[in-house]
Amino acid sequence: MRKFLLMLLVSCHVASFQIVVAYAAGYESAEDALQSYKKAVHLIDQRKFSGAISLLKESLNVDIEDRAQKAGVFHMLGYSYRKTGRFKSALGYYKQALKLKPDHRGAHEYIGEAYLALKNPELAKYHLDRLQIICGTLCEEYKDLKEAYDAYTAGTRLGGR
């Protein structure tokens, strides 16, 4: 289910990703930048996160006017860094995504999971609470982070963490 949801998330990002280019980073057109982003998403789907990180960073060298779209790039960078175990970098990109789009559900979920991996359940709980405000307790992002949070706290109570 999570793989399907990740693929759906990635598909939505690709479908909505339109870049306004300031002729930077060697891109000659918005289409070139979009193709680079699509390649990054494809690499993420193949779990080739390092290659995706390079392409996503290139996408940030162009003028992305839409804040939600730029937040999506930061979110995907955070996801890629988190999946490579570079949690501090991941946190930085998730925070940038949330600065641009404070109600970005995916960024709240995944930053919460990163905080759990870093043994900081208080900050994970903050993002769980934010998700409850943003989308209630029935949205997938809330349910996934709640499940991870509950598993973490249950392990802590049992002396497992």
Coordinates of N, CA and C in Angstrom, one line a residue:
M1 N 0.8 -1.2 0.0 CA 0.0 0.0 0.0 C 0.9 1.3 0.0
R2 N 1.9 1.3 0.8 CA 2.8 2.4 0.9 C 3.5 2.7 -0.4
K3 N 3.9 1.6 -1.1 CA 4.6 1.7 -2.4 C 3.6 2.3 -3.4
F4 N 2.3 1.9 -3.4 CA 1.3 2.4 -4.3 C 1.1 3.9 -4.0
L5 N 1.1 4.3 -2.7 CA 0.9 5.7 -2.3 C 2.1 6.5 -2.7
L6 N 3.3 6.0 -2.6 CA 4.4 6.7 -3.0 C 4.4 7.0 -4.5
M7 N 4.1 5.9 -5.2 CA 4.0 6.1 -6.7 C 2.9 7.1 -7.1
L8 N 1.8 7.1 -6.4 CA 0.7 8.0 -6.6 C 1.2 9.5 -6.3
L9 N 1.9 9.6 -5.2 CA 2.4 10.9 -4.8 C 3.4 11.4 -5.9
V10 N 4.3 10.5 -6.3 CA 5.3 10.9 -7.3 C 4.6 11.3 -8.6
S11 N 3.6 10.5 -9.0 CA 2.8 10.8 -10.2 C 2.1 12.2 -10.1
C12 N 1.6 12.5 -9.0 CA 0.9 13.8 -8.8 C 1.9 14.9 -9.0
H13 N 3.1 14.7 -8.4 CA 4.1 15.7 -8.5 C 4.5 16.0 -9.9
V14 N 4.7 14.9 -10.7 CA 5.1 15.0 -12.1 C 4.0 15.6 -12.9
A15 N 2.8 15.2 -12.6 CA 1.6 15.8 -13.4 C 1.5 17.3 -13.2
S16 N 1.7 17.7 -12.0 CA 1.5 19.1 -11.6 C 2.7 20.0 -11.8
F17 N 3.9 19.4 -12.1 CA 5.1 20.1 -12.0 C 5.3 20.9 -13.3
Q18 N 5.2 22.2 -13.3 CA 5.5 23.1 -14.4 C 6.4 24.1 -14.0
I19 N 7.5 24.3 -14.7 CA 8.6 25.2 -14.3 C 8.6 26.4 -15.2
V20 N 8.8 27.5 -14.6 CA 9.1 28.7 -15.4 C 10.6 28.9 -15.3
V21 N 11.2 28.9 -16.5 CA 12.7 28.8 -16.5 C 13.2 30.2 -16.7
A22 N 14.3 30.5 -16.0 CA 15.0 31.8 -16.2 C 16.3 31.5 -16.9
Y23 N 16.3 30.5 -17.8 CA 17.5 30.1 -18.6 C 18.7 29.9 -17.8
A24 N 18.5 29.1 -16.7 CA 19.6 28.8 -15.8 C 19.9 27.4 -15.8
A25 N 21.0 27.0 -15.3 CA 21.4 25.6 -15.1 C 21.5 24.8 -16.4
G26 N 21.7 25.6 -17.5 CA 21.8 24.9 -18.8 C 20.5 24.5 -19.5
Y27 N 19.4 24.8 -18.8 CA 18.1 24.4 -19.4 C 17.8 25.5 -20.5
E28 N 17.3 25.0 -21.6 CA 16.9 25.9 -22.7 C 15.4 26.1 -22.7
S29 N 14.7 25.3 -22.0 CA 13.3 25.5 -22.0 C 12.7 24.9 -20.7
A30 N 11.5 25.2 -20.4 CA 10.8 24.6 -19.3 C 10.6 23.1 -19.5
E31 N 10.5 22.7 -20.7 CA 10.4 21.3 -21.0 C 11.6 20.5 -20.6
D32 N 12.8 21.1 -20.8 CA 14.1 20.5 -20.4 C 14.1 20.3 -18.9
A33 N 13.7 21.3 -18.2 CA 13.7 21.2 -16.7 C 12.6 20.2 -16.2
L34 N 11.5 20.1 -16.9 CA 10.5 19.1 -16.5 C 11.0 17.7 -16.8
Q35 N 11.7 17.5 -17.9 CA 12.2 16.2 -18.2 C 13.2 15.8 -17.1
S36 N 14.0 16.7 -16.7 CA 15.0 16.4 -15.6 C 14.3 16.0 -14.3
Y37 N 13.2 16.7 -14.0 CA 12.4 16.4 -12.8 C 11.8 15.0 -13.0
K38 N 11.3 14.7 -14.1 CA 10.7 13.4 -14.4 C 11.7 12.3 -14.2
K39 N 12.9 12.5 -14.7 CA 14.0 11.5 -14.6 C 14.3 11.3 -13.1
A40 N 14.3 12.4 -12.3 CA 14.6 12.3 -10.9 C 13.5 11.4 -10.2
V41 N 12.3 11.6 -10.6 CA 11.2 10.9 -10.0 C 11.3 9.4 -10.4
H42 N 11.7 9.1 -11.6 CA 11.9 7.8 -12.1 C 13.0 7.1 -11.3
L43 N 14.1 7.8 -11.0 CA 15.2 7.3 -10.2 C 14.7 7.0 -8.8
I44 N 13.9 7.9 -8.2 CA 13.4 7.6 -6.9 C 12.6 6.3 -6.9
D45 N 11.7 6.2 -7.9 CA 10.9 4.9 -8.0 C 11.8 3.7 -8.1
Q46 N 13.0 3.8 -8.7 CA 14.0 2.7 -8.7 C 14.9 2.7 -7.5
R47 N 14.6 3.5 -6.6 CA 15.4 3.6 -5.3 C 16.9 4.0 -5.6
K48 N 17.1 4.8 -6.6 CA 18.4 5.3 -7.0 C 18.4 6.8 -6.5
F49 N 18.5 6.9 -5.2 CA 18.3 8.2 -4.6 C 19.4 9.2 -4.9
S50 N 20.6 8.8 -4.9 CA 21.8 9.7 -5.2 C 21.6 10.4 -6.5
G51 N 21.3 9.7 -7.5 CA 21.1 10.3 -8.9 C 19.9 11.2 -8.9
A52 N 18.8 10.8 -8.1 CA 17.7 11.7 -8.1 C 18.0 13.0 -7.4
I53 N 18.8 12.9 -6.3 CA 19.2 14.1 -5.6 C 19.9 15.1 -6.5
S54 N 20.8 14.7 -7.4 CA 21.5 15.5 -8.3 C 20.5 16.2 -9.3
L55 N 19.6 15.5 -9.8 CA 18.6 16.0 -10.8 C 17.7 17.0 -10.1
L56 N 17.2 16.7 -8.9 CA 16.3 17.6 -8.1 C 17.0 18.9 -7.8
K57 N 18.3 18.8 -7.4 CA 19.0 20.0 -7.1 C 19.2 20.9 -8.3
E58 N 19.4 20.3 -9.5 CA 19.4 21.0 -10.7 C 18.1 21.7 -11.0
S59 N 17.0 21.1 -10.6 CA 15.7 21.7 -10.8 C 15.5 23.0 -10.0
L60 N 16.3 23.0 -8.8 CA 16.2 24.2 -8.0 C 17.0 25.4 -8.6
N61 N 17.8 25.1 -9.6 CA 18.6 26.2 -10.2 C 17.8 27.0 -11.2
V62 N 16.5 26.6 -11.4 CA 15.7 27.4 -12.3 C 14.6 28.1 -11.5
D63 N 14.0 29.1 -12.1 CA 13.0 29.9 -11.4 C 11.7 29.2 -11.4
I64 N 11.4 28.6 -10.2 CA 10.1 27.9 -10.0 C 9.2 28.9 -9.3
E65 N 8.2 29.5 -10.0 CA 7.4 30.6 -9.4 C 6.4 30.0 -8.5
D66 N 5.8 28.9 -8.8 CA 4.8 28.3 -7.9 C 5.3 27.7 -6.6
R67 N 4.9 28.3 -5.5 CA 5.5 27.9 -4.2 C 5.2 26.4 -3.9
A68 N 4.0 26.0 -4.3 CA 3.6 24.6 -4.0 C 4.5 23.6 -4.8
Q69 N 4.8 24.0 -6.1 CA 5.7 23.2 -6.9 C 7.1 23.1 -6.4
K70 N 7.6 24.3 -5.9 CA 8.9 24.3 -5.4 C 9.0 23.5 -4.1
A71 N 7.9 23.6 -3.3 CA 7.8 22.8 -2.0 C 7.9 21.3 -2.4
G72 N 7.3 21.0 -3.5 CA 7.3 19.6 -3.9 C 8.7 19.1 -4.2
V73 N 9.5 20.0 -4.9 CA 10.9 19.6 -5.1 C 11.7 19.4 -3.8
F74 N 11.5 20.4 -2.9 CA 12.1 20.2 -1.6 C 11.7 19.0 -0.9
H75 N 10.4 18.7 -0.9 CA 9.9 17.5 -0.3 C 10.6 16.2 -0.9
M76 N 10.7 16.1 -2.2 CA 11.3 15.0 -2.8 C 12.8 14.9 -2.5
L77 N 13.4 16.0 -2.4 CA 14.8 16.0 -1.9 C 14.9 15.5 -0.5
G78 N 14.0 16.0 0.4 CA 14.0 15.5 1.7 C 13.8 14.0 1.8
Y79 N 12.9 13.5 1.0 CA 12.6 12.1 0.9 C 13.8 11.3 0.5
S80 N 14.5 11.8 -0.6 CA 15.6 11.1 -1.1 C 16.8 11.1 -0.1
Y81 N 17.0 12.2 0.6 CA 18.1 12.2 1.6 C 17.7 11.3 2.8
R82 N 16.4 11.3 3.2 CA 16.0 10.4 4.3 C 16.3 8.9 3.9
K83 N 16.0 8.6 2.7 CA 16.1 7.2 2.3 C 17.6 6.8 2.2
T84 N 18.5 7.7 2.1 CA 19.9 7.4 2.1 C 20.5 7.5 3.5
G85 N 19.7 7.8 4.4 CA 20.2 7.8 5.8 C 20.8 9.2 6.2
R86 N 20.7 10.2 5.4 CA 21.2 11.5 5.7 C 20.1 12.4 6.2
F87 N 19.8 12.1 7.5 CA 18.6 12.7 8.1 C 18.7 14.2 8.3
K88 N 19.8 14.7 8.6 CA 20.0 16.1 8.8 C 19.7 16.9 7.6
S89 N 20.2 16.4 6.5 CA 19.9 17.0 5.2 C 18.5 16.9 4.8
A90 N 17.9 15.8 5.1 CA 16.5 15.5 4.9 C 15.6 16.6 5.6
L91 N 16.0 16.7 6.9 CA 15.2 17.7 7.7 C 15.3 19.1 7.2
G92 N 16.4 19.5 6.7 CA 16.5 20.8 6.1 C 15.6 21.0 4.9
Y93 N 15.6 20.0 4.0 CA 14.7 20.1 2.8 C 13.2 20.0 3.2
Y94 N 12.9 19.2 4.2 CA 11.5 19.1 4.6 C 11.1 20.5 5.2
K95 N 12.0 21.1 6.0 CA 11.6 22.4 6.6 C 11.4 23.5 5.5
Q96 N 12.3 23.4 4.4 CA 12.1 24.4 3.3 C 10.7 24.1 2.6
A97 N 10.4 22.9 2.5 CA 9.1 22.6 1.8 C 7.9 23.1 2.7
L98 N 8.0 23.0 4.0 CA 7.0 23.4 4.9 C 7.0 24.9 5.0
K99 N 8.1 25.6 4.9 CA 8.2 27.0 4.9 C 7.4 27.6 3.7
L100 N 7.5 26.9 2.5 CA 6.8 27.4 1.3 C 5.4 27.0 1.3
K101 N 5.1 25.8 1.9 CA 3.7 25.3 1.9 C 3.5 24.6 3.2
P102 N 3.0 25.4 4.2 CA 2.9 24.9 5.6 C 1.9 23.7 5.8
D103 N 1.0 23.5 4.8 CA 0.1 22.4 4.9 C 0.5 21.2 4.0
H104 N 1.7 21.1 3.6 CA 2.2 20.0 2.8 C 2.2 18.7 3.6
R105 N 1.2 17.9 3.3 CA 0.9 16.7 4.2 C 2.1 15.7 4.1
G106 N 2.6 15.5 2.9 CA 3.7 14.5 2.8 C 5.0 15.0 3.5
A107 N 5.2 16.3 3.5 CA 6.4 16.8 4.2 C 6.2 16.6 5.7
H108 N 5.0 16.9 6.2 CA 4.8 16.7 7.7 C 4.9 15.2 8.0
E109 N 4.4 14.3 7.2 CA 4.5 12.9 7.5 C 6.0 12.4 7.5
Y110 N 6.7 12.8 6.5 CA 8.1 12.3 6.4 C 9.0 12.9 7.3
I111 N 8.8 14.2 7.6 CA 9.7 14.8 8.6 C 9.4 14.2 10.0
G112 N 8.2 13.9 10.3 CA 7.9 13.2 11.5 C 8.6 11.8 11.6
E113 N 8.6 11.1 10.5 CA 9.3 9.8 10.4 C 10.8 10.0 10.6
A114 N 11.3 11.1 10.0 CA 12.8 11.3 10.2 C 13.1 11.6 11.7
Y115 N 12.2 12.4 12.3 CA 12.4 12.7 13.8 C 12.3 11.4 14.6
L116 N 11.5 10.5 14.2 CA 11.4 9.2 15.0 C 12.8 8.5 14.8
A117 N 13.3 8.5 13.6 CA 14.5 7.8 13.3 C 15.7 8.4 14.1
L118 N 15.6 9.7 14.3 CA 16.6 10.4 15.1 C 16.3 10.4 16.6
K119 N 15.3 9.6 17.0 CA 14.9 9.5 18.4 C 14.4 10.8 19.0
N120 N 13.6 11.5 18.3 CA 13.0 12.7 18.8 C 11.5 12.7 18.6
P121 N 10.8 11.9 19.4 CA 9.4 11.7 19.3 C 8.6 12.9 19.6
E122 N 9.1 13.9 20.3 CA 8.4 15.1 20.6 C 8.1 15.9 19.3
L123 N 9.1 16.0 18.5 CA 9.0 16.7 17.2 C 8.1 15.9 16.2
A124 N 8.2 14.6 16.3 CA 7.4 13.8 15.4 C 5.9 14.0 15.8
K125 N 5.7 14.1 17.1 CA 4.3 14.3 17.6 C 3.8 15.7 17.2
Y126 N 4.6 16.7 17.1 CA 4.2 18.0 16.6 C 3.7 17.9 15.2
H127 N 4.4 17.2 14.4 CA 4.0 17.0 13.0 C 2.8 16.1 12.8
L128 N 2.6 15.2 13.7 CA 1.4 14.4 13.7 C 0.2 15.2 14.1
D129 N 0.4 16.1 15.1 CA -0.7 17.0 15.5 C -1.0 18.0 14.4
R130 N 0.0 18.5 13.6 CA -0.2 19.4 12.5 C -1.1 18.6 11.4
L131 N -0.7 17.4 11.2 CA -1.5 16.6 10.2 C -2.9 16.5 10.6
Q132 N -3.2 16.3 11.9 CA -4.6 16.1 12.3 C -5.3 17.4 12.1
I133 N -4.7 18.5 12.3 CA -5.3 19.8 12.0 C -5.6 20.0 10.5
I134 N -4.6 19.6 9.7 CA -4.6 19.9 8.2 C -5.7 18.9 7.5
C135 N -5.6 17.7 7.9 CA -6.4 16.7 7.1 C -7.2 15.7 8.0
G136 N -7.2 15.9 9.3 CA -8.0 15.0 10.1 C -7.2 13.7 10.4
T137 N -7.9 12.7 11.0 CA -7.3 11.5 11.3 C -7.5 10.4 10.3
L138 N -8.2 10.7 9.2 CA -8.5 9.7 8.2 C -7.6 9.8 7.0
C139 N -6.8 10.9 6.8 CA -5.9 11.0 5.7 C -4.7 10.0 5.8
E140 N -4.2 9.5 4.7 CA -3.2 8.5 4.7 C -1.9 9.0 5.4
E141 N -1.5 10.2 5.2 CA -0.3 10.7 5.9 C -0.4 10.7 7.4
Y142 N -1.6 11.1 7.9 CA -1.8 11.0 9.4 C -1.7 9.6 9.8
K143 N -2.5 8.7 9.2 CA -2.5 7.3 9.6 C -1.1 6.7 9.6
D144 N -0.3 7.0 8.5 CA 1.0 6.4 8.5 C 1.9 6.9 9.6
L145 N 1.9 8.2 9.8 CA 2.8 8.7 10.8 C 2.3 8.3 12.2
K146 N 1.0 8.2 12.4 CA 0.4 7.8 13.7 C 0.9 6.3 14.0
E147 N 0.8 5.5 12.9 CA 1.3 4.1 13.1 C 2.8 4.0 13.5
A148 N 3.6 4.8 12.8 CA 5.0 4.8 13.1 C 5.3 5.4 14.5
Y149 N 4.5 6.5 14.9 CA 4.7 7.1 16.2 C 4.3 6.1 17.3
D150 N 3.1 5.4 17.1 CA 2.6 4.5 18.1 C 3.6 3.3 18.3
A151 N 4.2 2.8 17.1 CA 5.2 1.7 17.2 C 6.4 2.2 18.0
Y152 N 6.8 3.4 17.7 CA 8.0 4.0 18.4 C 7.8 4.1 19.9
T153 N 6.6 4.7 20.2 CA 6.4 4.9 21.7 C 6.1 3.5 22.4
A154 N 5.5 2.6 21.7 CA 5.3 1.3 22.3 C 6.7 0.6 22.5
G155 N 7.6 0.7 21.6 CA 9.0 0.2 21.8 C 9.7 0.9 22.9
T156 N 9.5 2.2 23.1 CA 10.1 2.9 24.2 C 9.6 2.4 25.5
R157 N 8.3 2.2 25.6 CA 7.7 1.8 26.9 C 8.2 0.4 27.2
L158 N 8.5 -0.4 26.2 CA 9.0 -1.8 26.5 C 10.5 -1.9 26.6
G159 N 11.1 -0.7 26.6 CA 12.6 -0.7 26.7 C 13.3 -1.0 25.5
G160 N 12.7 -0.9 24.3 CA 13.3 -1.3 23.1 C 14.0 -0.1 22.4
R161 N 14.0 1.1 22.9 CA 14.6 2.2 22.2 C 15.5 2.9 23.2

